Amino acid sequence: DDPRYAGVKDKAEQIRREQVERRKAAAKNVVEMRGNWRSGMARKSPVTFILIAICVIVFMFTHMASREVRSTTYRLLAFRDPATMVEPNADPNPFYNIQQGQVWRLASTMLLHGDHWHLFFNMYMLFYFGRQMESRKGWLMFLIFVLVASVFATVAQVILTGPNVVGMSGVVYALFGYI
């Protein structure tokens, strides 16, 4: 009944209501992650995992298989078939195989890697950046992005340095730039 405390009860109720409203607003900004970790990353980014698996398999074929399998695999995936460069009267144009209709070579170089460290670091960065983009944009947009980035990176490298192009570094840099 002290006059000093006359409006304190109303003020306290108002402060409590404001605190409740702030907690509700803050709760809207919280993302519940418990269920997300158990759902499995491979289901959210299948193209990333498939690309990693294909690169590892191609690496095994080009580095660990018999000489014939290594040669055939590399010749099919390289930007310019090495056999067409050593023929007598070989066309010096680095786009020779592309002009012959072998357009898969514009993107297939991303599957080849020079050594195990090259493969490891490219796959690590693909895993890191690829999952982020694929989970946000979907598998189809991610696949289109990877293919377009591979073509642009391959063509740029061929124009600047010649037809000896291997690796997924161009795709990884494109993913890094996108993210």
Short mmCIF file of C-alpha atoms in Angstrom, two decimals:
data_model
loop_
_atom_site.label_atom_id
_atom_site.label_comp_id
_atom_site.label_asym_id
_atom_site.label_seq_id
_atom_site.Cartn_x
_atom_site.Cartn_y
_atom_site.Cartn_z
CA ASP A 1 0.00 0.00 0.00
CA ASP A 2 3.06 2.20 -0.10
CA PRO A 3 2.56 4.94 -2.75
CA ARG A 4 6.14 4.39 -4.05
CA TYR A 5 5.06 0.99 -5.42
CA ALA A 6 1.70 2.04 -6.90
CA GLY A 7 2.37 1.36 -10.65
CA VAL A 8 5.07 -1.28 -10.21
CA LYS A 9 2.77 -4.28 -10.66
CA ASP A 10 1.54 -3.02 -14.03
CA LYS A 11 5.09 -2.26 -15.15
CA ALA A 12 6.26 -5.73 -14.09
CA GLU A 13 3.44 -7.35 -16.07
CA GLN A 14 4.36 -5.26 -19.11
CA ILE A 15 8.05 -6.24 -18.81
CA ARG A 16 7.07 -9.94 -18.54
CA ARG A 17 4.88 -9.68 -21.65
CA GLU A 18 7.72 -7.99 -23.57
CA GLN A 19 10.15 -10.73 -22.48
CA VAL A 20 7.74 -13.44 -23.63
CA GLU A 21 7.34 -11.69 -26.99
CA ARG A 22 11.14 -11.40 -27.37
CA ARG A 23 11.58 -15.11 -26.58
CA LYS A 24 8.92 -16.03 -29.17
CA ALA A 25 10.61 -13.82 -31.78
CA ALA A 26 14.02 -15.31 -30.97
CA ALA A 27 12.62 -18.85 -31.19
CA LYS A 28 11.57 -18.16 -34.79
CA ASN A 29 15.24 -17.57 -35.66
CA VAL A 30 16.41 -20.90 -34.25
CA VAL A 31 16.89 -23.81 -36.64
CA GLU A 32 16.45 -27.24 -35.08
CA MET A 33 19.37 -29.37 -36.32
CA ARG A 34 18.90 -32.59 -34.33
CA GLY A 35 16.82 -34.28 -36.99
CA ASN A 36 18.91 -32.95 -39.88
CA TRP A 37 22.10 -34.74 -38.87
CA ARG A 38 20.44 -38.14 -38.71
CA SER A 39 18.77 -37.90 -42.12
CA GLY A 40 22.02 -38.56 -43.96
CA MET A 41 24.02 -36.26 -46.16
CA ALA A 42 24.05 -38.58 -49.15
CA ARG A 43 20.28 -38.27 -49.53
CA LYS A 44 20.53 -34.48 -49.61
CA SER A 45 23.44 -34.31 -52.03
CA PRO A 46 23.45 -37.44 -54.20
CA VAL A 47 25.15 -35.84 -57.22
CA THR A 48 28.09 -34.73 -55.07
CA PHE A 49 28.63 -38.26 -53.77
CA ILE A 50 28.16 -39.80 -57.22
CA LEU A 51 30.75 -37.41 -58.72
CA ILE A 52 33.20 -38.28 -55.96
CA ALA A 53 32.64 -42.00 -56.53
CA ILE A 54 33.07 -41.67 -60.31
CA CYS A 55 36.29 -39.66 -59.89
CA VAL A 56 37.72 -42.27 -57.51
CA ILE A 57 36.79 -45.11 -59.89
CA VAL A 58 38.27 -43.28 -62.88
CA PHE A 59 41.42 -42.60 -60.83
CA MET A 60 41.71 -46.31 -60.07
CA PHE A 61 41.30 -47.13 -63.77
CA THR A 62 43.85 -44.54 -64.89
CA HIS A 63 46.46 -45.17 -62.17
CA MET A 64 46.06 -48.67 -60.76
CA ALA A 65 44.74 -50.86 -63.57
CA SER A 66 46.68 -52.62 -66.30
CA ARG A 67 48.49 -50.49 -68.88
CA GLU A 68 45.84 -51.23 -71.51
CA VAL A 69 42.92 -50.22 -69.26
CA ARG A 70 44.79 -47.09 -68.11
CA SER A 71 45.50 -46.06 -71.67
CA THR A 72 41.98 -46.73 -72.94
CA THR A 73 40.30 -44.90 -70.04
CA TYR A 74 42.58 -41.89 -70.37
CA ARG A 75 42.19 -41.78 -74.15
CA LEU A 76 38.39 -41.77 -73.83
CA LEU A 77 38.23 -39.02 -71.20
CA ALA A 78 41.13 -36.70 -72.06
CA PHE A 79 40.36 -33.46 -73.85
CA ARG A 80 42.51 -34.47 -76.78
CA ASP A 81 43.15 -38.16 -77.46
CA PRO A 82 46.92 -38.51 -77.13
CA ALA A 83 46.96 -40.99 -80.01
CA THR A 84 45.66 -38.30 -82.40
CA MET A 85 48.47 -35.94 -81.44
CA VAL A 86 51.32 -38.30 -82.41
CA GLU A 87 49.97 -39.43 -85.77
CA PRO A 88 51.90 -38.31 -88.84
CA ASN A 89 50.32 -35.12 -90.18
CA ALA A 90 48.36 -34.70 -86.92
CA ASP A 91 46.14 -31.65 -86.74
CA PRO A 92 47.71 -29.24 -84.18
CA ASN A 93 44.28 -27.80 -83.29
CA PRO A 94 43.61 -28.65 -79.61
CA PHE A 95 39.86 -28.81 -80.40
CA TYR A 96 40.38 -31.50 -83.06
CA ASN A 97 38.50 -34.25 -81.17
CA ILE A 98 35.65 -31.88 -80.29
CA GLN A 99 35.29 -30.95 -83.96
CA GLN A 100 35.10 -34.68 -84.73
CA GLY A 101 31.91 -34.86 -82.61
CA GLN A 102 33.45 -36.05 -79.33
CA VAL A 103 31.78 -33.32 -77.28
CA TRP A 104 31.84 -35.30 -74.01
CA ARG A 105 35.51 -34.34 -73.82
CA LEU A 106 34.47 -30.80 -72.88
CA ALA A 107 33.34 -32.06 -69.46
CA SER A 108 35.03 -35.45 -69.02
CA THR A 109 38.39 -33.96 -68.09
CA MET A 110 36.96 -33.17 -64.63
CA LEU A 111 36.99 -36.93 -63.94
CA LEU A 112 40.74 -37.30 -64.54
CA HIS A 113 43.32 -36.45 -61.87
CA GLY A 114 47.10 -36.27 -61.97
CA ASP A 115 47.91 -37.99 -58.69
CA HIS A 116 46.34 -39.05 -55.42
CA TRP A 117 46.85 -35.63 -53.77
CA HIS A 118 45.20 -33.88 -56.70
CA LEU A 119 42.26 -36.26 -56.39
CA PHE A 120 42.08 -35.93 -52.59
CA PHE A 121 42.02 -32.14 -52.47
CA ASN A 122 39.60 -31.80 -55.40
CA MET A 123 37.22 -34.33 -53.82
CA TYR A 124 37.53 -32.73 -50.39
CA MET A 125 36.60 -29.32 -51.79
CA LEU A 126 33.84 -30.81 -53.97
CA PHE A 127 32.45 -32.51 -50.86
CA TYR A 128 32.62 -29.27 -48.88
CA PHE A 129 31.19 -26.84 -51.47
CA GLY A 130 29.12 -29.30 -53.50
CA ARG A 131 26.97 -30.41 -50.59
CA GLN A 132 26.21 -26.80 -49.72
CA MET A 133 25.06 -25.86 -53.19
CA GLU A 134 23.26 -29.10 -53.95
CA SER A 135 21.29 -29.05 -50.69
CA ARG A 136 20.20 -25.46 -51.36
CA LYS A 137 19.57 -25.53 -55.12
CA GLY A 138 18.67 -29.17 -55.76
CA TRP A 139 20.44 -31.93 -57.62
CA LEU A 140 19.43 -30.88 -61.14
CA MET A 141 20.59 -27.26 -60.82
CA PHE A 142 23.79 -28.47 -59.17
CA LEU A 143 24.47 -30.96 -61.98
CA ILE A 144 23.86 -28.30 -64.63
CA PHE A 145 26.15 -25.90 -62.76
CA VAL A 146 28.92 -28.52 -62.54
CA LEU A 147 28.69 -29.37 -66.23
CA VAL A 148 28.66 -25.73 -67.35
CA ALA A 149 31.53 -24.86 -64.99
CA SER A 150 33.52 -27.84 -66.25
CA VAL A 151 33.03 -26.84 -69.89
CA PHE A 152 34.00 -23.21 -69.26
CA ALA A 153 37.01 -24.15 -67.12
CA THR A 154 38.19 -26.73 -69.66
CA VAL A 155 37.85 -24.42 -72.65
CA ALA A 156 39.59 -21.58 -70.81
CA GLN A 157 42.47 -23.82 -69.77
CA VAL A 158 42.83 -25.28 -73.28
CA ILE A 159 42.93 -21.79 -74.78
CA LEU A 160 45.46 -20.56 -72.21
CA THR A 161 47.71 -23.60 -71.72
CA GLY A 162 46.92 -26.31 -74.28
CA PRO A 163 44.98 -29.58 -74.35
CA ASN A 164 46.57 -31.28 -71.31
CA VAL A 165 43.69 -30.61 -68.91
CA VAL A 166 42.84 -32.79 -65.91
CA GLY A 167 40.94 -32.35 -62.67
CA MET A 168 37.93 -30.74 -61.12
CA SER A 169 39.69 -27.61 -59.88
CA GLY A 170 37.77 -25.36 -62.28
CA VAL A 171 34.47 -26.71 -60.97
CA VAL A 172 35.63 -26.33 -57.38
CA TYR A 173 36.66 -22.71 -57.97
CA ALA A 174 33.30 -22.03 -59.62
CA LEU A 175 31.50 -23.53 -56.60
CA PHE A 176 33.65 -21.44 -54.28
CA GLY A 177 32.80 -18.32 -56.29
CA TYR A 178 29.11 -19.16 -56.27
CA ILE A 179 28.93 -19.80 -52.55
#
